[in-house]
Amino acid sequence: MKKFRSQLFLLLLIAVVQGKAQTNPVMDIFPDGTILHSNIAYNNDTLTKHLLDIYLPAEAKGKIPLVIFIHGGGWMHNDKYADMGYMKKTVAEIISHGYALASIDYRFSTQAVFPAQARDCNRAISYLYDHADKYGIDRERFALMGFSAGGHLASLVGLSENDDIESFYMPGTSNFFSFEAVIDFYGPSNLILFPGNDENSPEALLIGAAPLDRPDLARAASPVTYVDKNDPPFLIIHGENDELVPTKHSHLLNSWLNVAGVQNELIIVKDAPHYGVMFDSDQVRSRVMNFLREHLN
């Protein structure tokens, strides 16, 4: 069973990666006139995984809210263009409704174990906060959106922001930012929920050990650990037939947020697998845009 899950995981990742070039392959998704600031080094170094892109609406006026996009890929694959390919309508609608979108890269688990990924995300967000005036972004209206491993990171960063977890920040990173909303597409919420004890599983490679062998590390890397009453509103979206991240991850996060009294909504997409165009349907996209309007406008 463990071998089957690992093989299936790799096959799905290959399907996501295929056809994606390293130059920006997604500009045709965005409305005409969208302004792109590409490959911004957010950590003042030369690492290719320390880059982000900013997409701004044409003729934007005043300070505009920002949606920060965190890609999936098992914490060890894909890039800042991933997931946009099957979320074309949603991505286009975010821009056309006057929001800025920033998509960030982060170090893979094969390059650095957790919490490197949280540190990179927070560093990128700190850059966006510190340079908000340059890009016409409203630093008081940030939202996070992530997919799969990116959903995990969006949830983790969004929930831990008010806890000041020192290990989640690079030295010198400002953490004055906060989030008005988090959208989590099928992200793992508790690493202990994954079956088996496979040292080569994506979650084991993330923390450097099988979660059942190191529950302390698994707990530190699990978003539900950081739920409290002061967390931002959540929209959680999961496929009914997810073969990689069981729906119980999202049910558990939903339950913990309810216990803490945090506003949240859980949407289970009927018949949907782990990723794909079913998450870009009119119904799901409408819920996403309503959620953003409610909390960013």
mmCIF file of C-alpha atoms in Angstrom:
data_model
loop_
_atom_site.group_PDB
_atom_site.id
_atom_site.type_symbol
_atom_site.label_atom_id
_atom_site.label_comp_id
_atom_site.label_asym_id
_atom_site.label_seq_id
_atom_site.Cartn_x
_atom_site.Cartn_y
_atom_site.Cartn_z
ATOM 1 C CA MET A 1 0.000 0.000 0.000
ATOM 2 C CA LYS A 2 2.828 2.397 0.875
ATOM 3 C CA LYS A 3 4.592 1.575 -2.393
ATOM 4 C CA PHE A 4 1.382 2.127 -4.337
ATOM 5 C CA ARG A 5 0.819 5.527 -2.700
ATOM 6 C CA SER A 6 4.377 6.644 -3.469
ATOM 7 C CA GLN A 7 4.109 5.510 -7.099
ATOM 8 C CA LEU A 8 0.742 7.213 -7.518
ATOM 9 C CA PHE A 9 2.125 10.385 -5.975
ATOM 10 C CA LEU A 10 5.006 10.477 -8.460
ATOM 11 C CA LEU A 11 2.737 9.795 -11.429
ATOM 12 C CA LEU A 12 0.456 12.666 -10.493
ATOM 13 C CA LEU A 13 3.387 14.999 -9.990
ATOM 14 C CA ILE A 14 4.733 14.127 -13.423
ATOM 15 C CA ALA A 15 1.335 14.945 -14.895
ATOM 16 C CA VAL A 16 1.361 18.340 -13.201
ATOM 17 C CA VAL A 17 4.921 19.166 -14.229
ATOM 18 C CA GLN A 18 4.651 18.139 -17.881
ATOM 19 C CA GLY A 19 4.405 21.045 -20.287
ATOM 20 C CA LYS A 20 5.621 23.696 -17.864
ATOM 21 C CA ALA A 21 8.638 25.647 -19.073
ATOM 22 C CA GLN A 22 10.992 27.479 -16.739
ATOM 23 C CA THR A 23 10.246 30.826 -18.369
ATOM 24 C CA ASN A 24 6.876 32.328 -17.465
ATOM 25 C CA PRO A 25 4.378 30.057 -19.238
ATOM 26 C CA VAL A 26 1.182 31.467 -17.760
ATOM 27 C CA MET A 27 0.890 35.080 -18.918
ATOM 28 C CA ASP A 28 -1.736 34.078 -21.480
ATOM 29 C CA ILE A 29 -3.983 33.100 -18.552
ATOM 30 C CA PHE A 30 -4.147 36.680 -17.306
ATOM 31 C CA PRO A 31 -6.355 39.469 -18.684
ATOM 32 C CA ASP A 32 -4.895 41.783 -21.309
ATOM 33 C CA GLY A 33 -2.830 44.547 -19.791
ATOM 34 C CA THR A 34 -1.798 42.582 -16.698
ATOM 35 C CA ILE A 35 1.520 43.936 -15.426
ATOM 36 C CA LEU A 36 4.165 41.348 -14.550
ATOM 37 C CA HIS A 37 7.134 41.894 -12.259
ATOM 38 C CA SER A 38 9.046 38.676 -12.821
ATOM 39 C CA ASN A 39 11.668 36.699 -10.904
ATOM 40 C CA ILE A 40 12.105 39.114 -8.017
ATOM 41 C CA ALA A 41 14.806 37.921 -5.598
ATOM 42 C CA TYR A 42 13.094 38.131 -2.231
ATOM 43 C CA ASN A 43 16.057 37.066 -0.077
ATOM 44 C CA ASN A 44 18.891 39.089 -1.600
ATOM 45 C CA ASP A 45 20.701 35.960 -2.764
ATOM 46 C CA THR A 46 21.107 33.960 -5.969
ATOM 47 C CA LEU A 47 19.028 30.881 -5.109
ATOM 48 C CA THR A 48 16.559 30.174 -7.900
ATOM 49 C CA LYS A 49 14.052 29.036 -5.281
ATOM 50 C CA HIS A 50 14.122 32.455 -3.635
ATOM 51 C CA LEU A 51 12.169 34.170 -6.409
ATOM 52 C CA LEU A 52 8.642 35.477 -6.719
ATOM 53 C CA ASP A 53 6.422 36.988 -9.417
ATOM 54 C CA ILE A 54 3.913 39.811 -8.949
ATOM 55 C CA TYR A 55 0.930 40.221 -11.280
ATOM 56 C CA LEU A 56 -0.923 43.545 -11.140
ATOM 57 C CA PRO A 57 -4.241 44.474 -12.760
ATOM 58 C CA ALA A 58 -4.109 46.884 -15.678
ATOM 59 C CA GLU A 59 -4.591 50.508 -14.662
ATOM 60 C CA ALA A 60 -4.856 49.651 -10.980
ATOM 61 C CA LYS A 61 -5.674 52.675 -8.845
ATOM 62 C CA GLY A 62 -4.881 53.197 -5.189
ATOM 63 C CA LYS A 63 -3.550 50.466 -2.969
ATOM 64 C CA ILE A 64 -4.887 47.082 -3.990
ATOM 65 C CA PRO A 65 -5.299 43.864 -1.977
ATOM 66 C CA LEU A 66 -2.893 40.987 -2.571
ATOM 67 C CA VAL A 67 -3.442 37.245 -2.944
ATOM 68 C CA ILE A 68 -0.245 35.277 -2.233
ATOM 69 C CA PHE A 69 -0.150 32.016 -4.205
ATOM 70 C CA ILE A 70 1.848 29.035 -2.856
ATOM 71 C CA HIS A 71 2.285 26.102 -5.244
ATOM 72 C CA GLY A 72 2.002 22.412 -4.516
ATOM 73 C CA GLY A 73 4.164 19.463 -5.506
ATOM 74 C CA GLY A 74 4.800 17.369 -2.405
ATOM 75 C CA TRP A 75 7.247 19.990 -1.067
ATOM 76 C CA MET A 76 9.790 18.762 -3.621
ATOM 77 C CA HIS A 77 8.464 19.471 -7.123
ATOM 78 C CA ASN A 78 6.956 22.224 -9.299
ATOM 79 C CA ASP A 79 7.420 25.971 -9.272
ATOM 80 C CA LYS A 80 5.593 29.275 -8.956
ATOM 81 C CA TYR A 81 3.733 28.672 -12.229
ATOM 82 C CA ALA A 82 2.326 25.327 -11.135
ATOM 83 C CA ASP A 83 -1.383 24.947 -10.302
ATOM 84 C CA MET A 84 -2.242 28.007 -12.398
ATOM 85 C CA GLY A 85 -2.604 25.747 -15.436
ATOM 86 C CA TYR A 86 -5.769 24.070 -14.171
ATOM 87 C CA MET A 87 -6.981 27.145 -12.222
ATOM 88 C CA LYS A 88 -6.996 29.459 -15.250
ATOM 89 C CA LYS A 89 -10.415 31.008 -14.747
ATOM 90 C CA THR A 90 -9.898 31.609 -11.046
ATOM 91 C CA VAL A 91 -6.475 33.179 -11.580
ATOM 92 C CA ALA A 92 -7.843 35.440 -14.332
ATOM 93 C CA GLU A 93 -10.816 36.441 -12.197
ATOM 94 C CA ILE A 94 -8.595 37.384 -9.260
ATOM 95 C CA ILE A 95 -6.775 39.897 -11.466
ATOM 96 C CA SER A 96 -9.858 41.107 -13.331
ATOM 97 C CA HIS A 97 -11.564 41.898 -10.017
ATOM 98 C CA GLY A 98 -8.760 44.232 -9.034
ATOM 99 C CA TYR A 99 -6.559 42.069 -6.830
ATOM 100 C CA ALA A 100 -2.806 41.715 -7.159
ATOM 101 C CA LEU A 101 -1.393 38.193 -7.187
ATOM 102 C CA ALA A 102 2.080 37.164 -6.062
ATOM 103 C CA SER A 103 3.346 33.628 -6.686
ATOM 104 C CA ILE A 104 6.366 32.431 -4.729
ATOM 105 C CA ASP A 105 8.972 29.709 -4.983
ATOM 106 C CA TYR A 106 10.475 28.025 -1.938
ATOM 107 C CA ARG A 107 13.214 25.470 -1.301
ATOM 108 C CA PHE A 108 12.297 21.841 -1.842
ATOM 109 C CA SER A 109 12.497 19.296 0.955
ATOM 110 C CA THR A 110 15.291 17.653 -1.068
ATOM 111 C CA GLN A 111 17.292 20.864 -0.662
ATOM 112 C CA ALA A 112 16.480 21.708 2.953
ATOM 113 C CA VAL A 113 14.237 20.082 5.528
ATOM 114 C CA PHE A 114 11.416 21.804 7.361
ATOM 115 C CA PRO A 115 11.100 24.546 8.580
ATOM 116 C CA ALA A 116 13.048 25.878 5.572
ATOM 117 C CA GLN A 117 9.839 26.026 3.527
ATOM 118 C CA ALA A 118 7.992 28.068 6.167
ATOM 119 C CA ARG A 119 11.013 30.343 6.504
ATOM 120 C CA ASP A 120 11.072 30.940 2.735
ATOM 121 C CA CYS A 121 7.356 31.689 2.584
ATOM 122 C CA ASN A 122 7.607 34.147 5.443
ATOM 123 C CA ARG A 123 10.658 35.763 3.872
ATOM 124 C CA ALA A 124 8.790 36.224 0.584
ATOM 125 C CA ILE A 125 5.768 37.659 2.388
ATOM 126 C CA SER A 126 8.030 39.987 4.353
ATOM 127 C CA TYR A 127 9.480 41.240 1.058
ATOM 128 C CA LEU A 128 5.985 41.904 -0.285
ATOM 129 C CA TYR A 129 5.079 43.755 2.896
ATOM 130 C CA ASP A 130 8.256 45.843 2.937
ATOM 131 C CA HIS A 131 7.930 46.757 -0.770
ATOM 132 C CA ALA A 132 4.167 47.155 -0.886
ATOM 133 C CA ASP A 133 4.331 50.855 -1.754
ATOM 134 C CA LYS A 134 6.579 50.167 -4.742
ATOM 135 C CA TYR A 135 3.996 47.864 -6.303
ATOM 136 C CA GLY A 136 0.861 49.677 -5.199
ATOM 137 C CA ILE A 137 -0.128 46.889 -2.801
ATOM 138 C CA ASP A 138 -2.158 47.410 0.351
ATOM 139 C CA ARG A 139 -0.094 45.816 3.115
ATOM 140 C CA GLU A 140 -3.166 45.671 5.336
ATOM 141 C CA ARG A 141 -5.023 43.358 2.930
ATOM 142 C CA PHE A 142 -3.027 40.158 2.383
ATOM 143 C CA ALA A 143 -4.606 36.766 1.688
ATOM 144 C CA LEU A 144 -2.931 33.373 1.273
ATOM 145 C CA MET A 145 -3.914 30.706 -1.256
ATOM 146 C CA GLY A 146 -2.165 27.342 -1.530
ATOM 147 C CA PHE A 147 -2.594 23.982 -3.221
ATOM 148 C CA SER A 148 -1.695 20.593 -1.706
ATOM 149 C CA ALA A 149 1.785 21.114 -0.203
ATOM 150 C CA GLY A 150 1.174 24.807 -0.857
ATOM 151 C CA GLY A 151 -2.135 24.525 0.976
ATOM 152 C CA HIS A 152 -0.227 23.052 3.904
ATOM 153 C CA LEU A 153 2.243 25.954 3.830
ATOM 154 C CA ALA A 154 -0.465 28.594 3.421
ATOM 155 C CA SER A 155 -2.341 27.134 6.398
ATOM 156 C CA LEU A 156 0.813 26.766 8.465
ATOM 157 C CA VAL A 157 2.023 30.315 7.800
ATOM 158 C CA GLY A 158 -1.452 31.778 8.240
ATOM 159 C CA LEU A 159 -2.095 29.996 11.534
ATOM 160 C CA SER A 160 1.365 30.483 13.066
ATOM 161 C CA GLU A 161 1.733 34.179 12.211
ATOM 162 C CA ASN A 162 0.330 35.317 15.553
ATOM 163 C CA ASP A 163 2.429 32.825 17.518
ATOM 164 C CA ASP A 164 5.848 34.304 16.651
ATOM 165 C CA ILE A 165 7.527 30.937 16.032
ATOM 166 C CA GLU A 166 11.154 32.036 15.786
ATOM 167 C CA SER A 167 12.254 29.023 13.731
ATOM 168 C CA PHE A 168 9.754 29.958 10.985
ATOM 169 C CA TYR A 169 11.614 33.183 10.177
ATOM 170 C CA MET A 170 15.019 33.881 8.675
ATOM 171 C CA PRO A 171 17.221 36.247 10.689
ATOM 172 C CA GLY A 172 16.284 39.831 9.946
ATOM 173 C CA THR A 173 12.857 38.972 8.555
ATOM 174 C CA SER A 174 10.183 41.411 9.619
ATOM 175 C CA ASN A 175 6.963 39.782 10.765
ATOM 176 C CA PHE A 176 4.781 42.866 10.952
ATOM 177 C CA PHE A 177 2.435 41.456 8.325
ATOM 178 C CA SER A 178 -0.849 39.717 9.022
ATOM 179 C CA PHE A 179 -3.468 37.943 6.919
ATOM 180 C CA GLU A 180 -7.099 38.751 6.352
ATOM 181 C CA ALA A 181 -7.931 35.366 4.815
ATOM 182 C CA VAL A 182 -6.496 31.940 3.933
ATOM 183 C CA ILE A 183 -7.698 29.636 1.137
ATOM 184 C CA ASP A 184 -6.479 26.074 1.533
ATOM 185 C CA PHE A 185 -6.943 23.703 -1.399
ATOM 186 C CA TYR A 186 -6.530 20.087 -0.148
ATOM 187 C CA GLY A 187 -3.505 20.754 2.038
ATOM 188 C CA PRO A 188 -2.312 18.297 4.712
ATOM 189 C CA SER A 189 -3.277 19.555 8.163
ATOM 190 C CA ASN A 190 -1.661 16.942 10.428
ATOM 191 C CA LEU A 191 1.263 14.840 9.212
ATOM 192 C CA ILE A 192 0.472 12.040 11.661
ATOM 193 C CA LEU A 193 -2.693 11.337 9.663
ATOM 194 C CA PHE A 194 -0.702 9.917 6.758
ATOM 195 C CA PRO A 195 -0.685 6.108 6.813
ATOM 196 C CA GLY A 196 2.373 3.931 7.256
ATOM 197 C CA ASN A 197 5.911 4.624 8.335
ATOM 198 C CA ASP A 198 7.653 5.160 4.987
ATOM 199 C CA GLU A 199 10.912 7.112 5.354
ATOM 200 C CA ASN A 200 10.755 8.007 1.656
ATOM 201 C CA SER A 201 7.243 9.441 1.698
ATOM 202 C CA PRO A 202 6.872 13.152 0.875
ATOM 203 C CA GLU A 203 5.922 14.004 4.450
ATOM 204 C CA ALA A 204 8.938 12.078 5.809
ATOM 205 C CA LEU A 205 11.295 13.834 3.412
ATOM 206 C CA LEU A 206 9.817 17.161 4.500
ATOM 207 C CA ILE A 207 10.663 16.750 8.194
ATOM 208 C CA GLY A 208 13.622 14.371 7.843
ATOM 209 C CA ALA A 209 11.927 11.342 9.410
ATOM 210 C CA ALA A 210 8.763 9.288 9.191
ATOM 211 C CA PRO A 211 6.074 11.148 11.175
ATOM 212 C CA LEU A 212 5.367 8.121 13.382
ATOM 213 C CA ASP A 213 9.064 7.939 14.284
ATOM 214 C CA ARG A 214 9.281 11.655 15.095
ATOM 215 C CA PRO A 215 5.861 12.851 16.232
ATOM 216 C CA ASP A 216 7.518 15.944 17.681
ATOM 217 C CA LEU A 217 8.721 17.028 14.241
ATOM 218 C CA ALA A 218 5.396 16.054 12.687
ATOM 219 C CA ARG A 219 3.544 18.168 15.235
ATOM 220 C CA ALA A 220 5.784 21.191 14.607
ATOM 221 C CA ALA A 221 5.103 20.920 10.858
ATOM 222 C CA SER A 222 1.324 20.436 11.181
ATOM 223 C CA PRO A 223 -0.969 23.448 10.709
ATOM 224 C CA VAL A 224 -3.524 22.271 13.305
ATOM 225 C CA THR A 225 -0.857 22.710 15.983
ATOM 226 C CA TYR A 226 -1.162 26.492 15.676
ATOM 227 C CA VAL A 227 -4.942 26.979 15.637
ATOM 228 C CA ASP A 228 -6.196 29.598 18.102
ATOM 229 C CA LYS A 229 -9.027 32.086 18.381
ATOM 230 C CA ASN A 230 -6.995 34.910 16.793
ATOM 231 C CA ASP A 231 -6.457 33.184 13.442
ATOM 232 C CA PRO A 232 -7.747 34.600 10.134
ATOM 233 C CA PRO A 233 -10.855 33.251 8.356
ATOM 234 C CA PHE A 234 -10.341 30.074 6.318
ATOM 235 C CA LEU A 235 -11.893 28.656 3.175
ATOM 236 C CA ILE A 236 -10.971 24.959 2.910
ATOM 237 C CA ILE A 237 -11.560 23.075 -0.358
ATOM 238 C CA HIS A 238 -10.953 19.357 -0.832
ATOM 239 C CA GLY A 239 -11.742 16.719 -3.444
ATOM 240 C CA GLU A 240 -14.093 13.930 -2.394
ATOM 241 C CA ASN A 241 -11.916 11.303 -4.085
ATOM 242 C CA ASP A 242 -8.491 12.670 -3.160
ATOM 243 C CA GLU A 243 -6.077 9.753 -3.469
ATOM 244 C CA LEU A 244 -3.047 11.492 -1.963
ATOM 245 C CA VAL A 245 -4.282 13.685 0.879
ATOM 246 C CA PRO A 246 -7.333 12.101 2.560
ATOM 247 C CA THR A 247 -10.286 14.415 3.169
ATOM 248 C CA LYS A 248 -9.905 13.845 6.911
ATOM 249 C CA HIS A 249 -7.070 16.400 6.823
ATOM 250 C CA SER A 250 -9.513 19.142 5.866
ATOM 251 C CA HIS A 251 -12.249 17.843 8.156
ATOM 252 C CA LEU A 252 -9.787 17.944 11.054
ATOM 253 C CA LEU A 253 -8.665 21.495 10.279
ATOM 254 C CA ASN A 254 -12.292 22.558 9.949
ATOM 255 C CA SER A 255 -13.072 21.008 13.351
ATOM 256 C CA TRP A 256 -10.142 22.657 15.132
ATOM 257 C CA LEU A 257 -11.072 26.042 13.670
ATOM 258 C CA ASN A 258 -14.652 25.531 14.821
ATOM 259 C CA VAL A 259 -13.489 24.650 18.340
ATOM 260 C CA ALA A 260 -11.395 27.829 18.431
ATOM 261 C CA GLY A 261 -14.267 29.937 17.112
ATOM 262 C CA VAL A 262 -12.455 30.906 13.894
ATOM 263 C CA GLN A 263 -14.678 31.715 10.924
ATOM 264 C CA ASN A 264 -14.229 29.030 8.284
ATOM 265 C CA GLU A 265 -15.987 27.050 5.588
ATOM 266 C CA LEU A 266 -15.240 23.551 4.289
ATOM 267 C CA ILE A 267 -16.191 22.628 0.728
ATOM 268 C CA ILE A 268 -15.914 19.004 -0.408
ATOM 269 C CA VAL A 269 -15.928 18.904 -4.216
ATOM 270 C CA LYS A 270 -17.961 15.902 -5.320
ATOM 271 C CA ASP A 271 -16.004 13.249 -7.258
ATOM 272 C CA ALA A 272 -12.906 15.465 -7.448
ATOM 273 C CA PRO A 273 -9.405 13.894 -7.218
ATOM 274 C CA HIS A 274 -6.312 15.466 -5.696
ATOM 275 C CA TYR A 275 -6.040 18.308 -8.213
ATOM 276 C CA GLY A 276 -7.461 19.374 -11.562
ATOM 277 C CA VAL A 277 -9.982 21.485 -13.425
ATOM 278 C CA MET A 278 -12.864 20.440 -11.147
ATOM 279 C CA PHE A 279 -11.474 22.966 -8.660
ATOM 280 C CA ASP A 280 -11.846 25.714 -11.292
ATOM 281 C CA SER A 281 -15.576 25.110 -11.768
ATOM 282 C CA ASP A 282 -18.033 27.990 -11.716
ATOM 283 C CA GLN A 283 -19.364 26.883 -8.337
ATOM 284 C CA VAL A 284 -15.985 26.635 -6.594
ATOM 285 C CA ARG A 285 -14.660 29.783 -8.248
ATOM 286 C CA SER A 286 -17.734 31.714 -7.108
ATOM 287 C CA ARG A 287 -17.144 30.630 -3.497
ATOM 288 C CA VAL A 288 -13.478 31.635 -3.717
ATOM 289 C CA MET A 289 -14.241 35.076 -5.119
ATOM 290 C CA ASN A 290 -17.030 35.710 -2.604
ATOM 291 C CA PHE A 291 -14.649 34.773 0.202
ATOM 292 C CA LEU A 292 -11.995 37.176 -1.096
ATOM 293 C CA ARG A 293 -14.530 39.979 -1.525
ATOM 294 C CA GLU A 294 -15.825 39.443 1.995
ATOM 295 C CA HIS A 295 -12.425 39.647 3.635
ATOM 296 C CA LEU A 296 -10.269 41.826 1.347
ATOM 297 C CA ASN A 297 -12.655 44.535 0.132
#
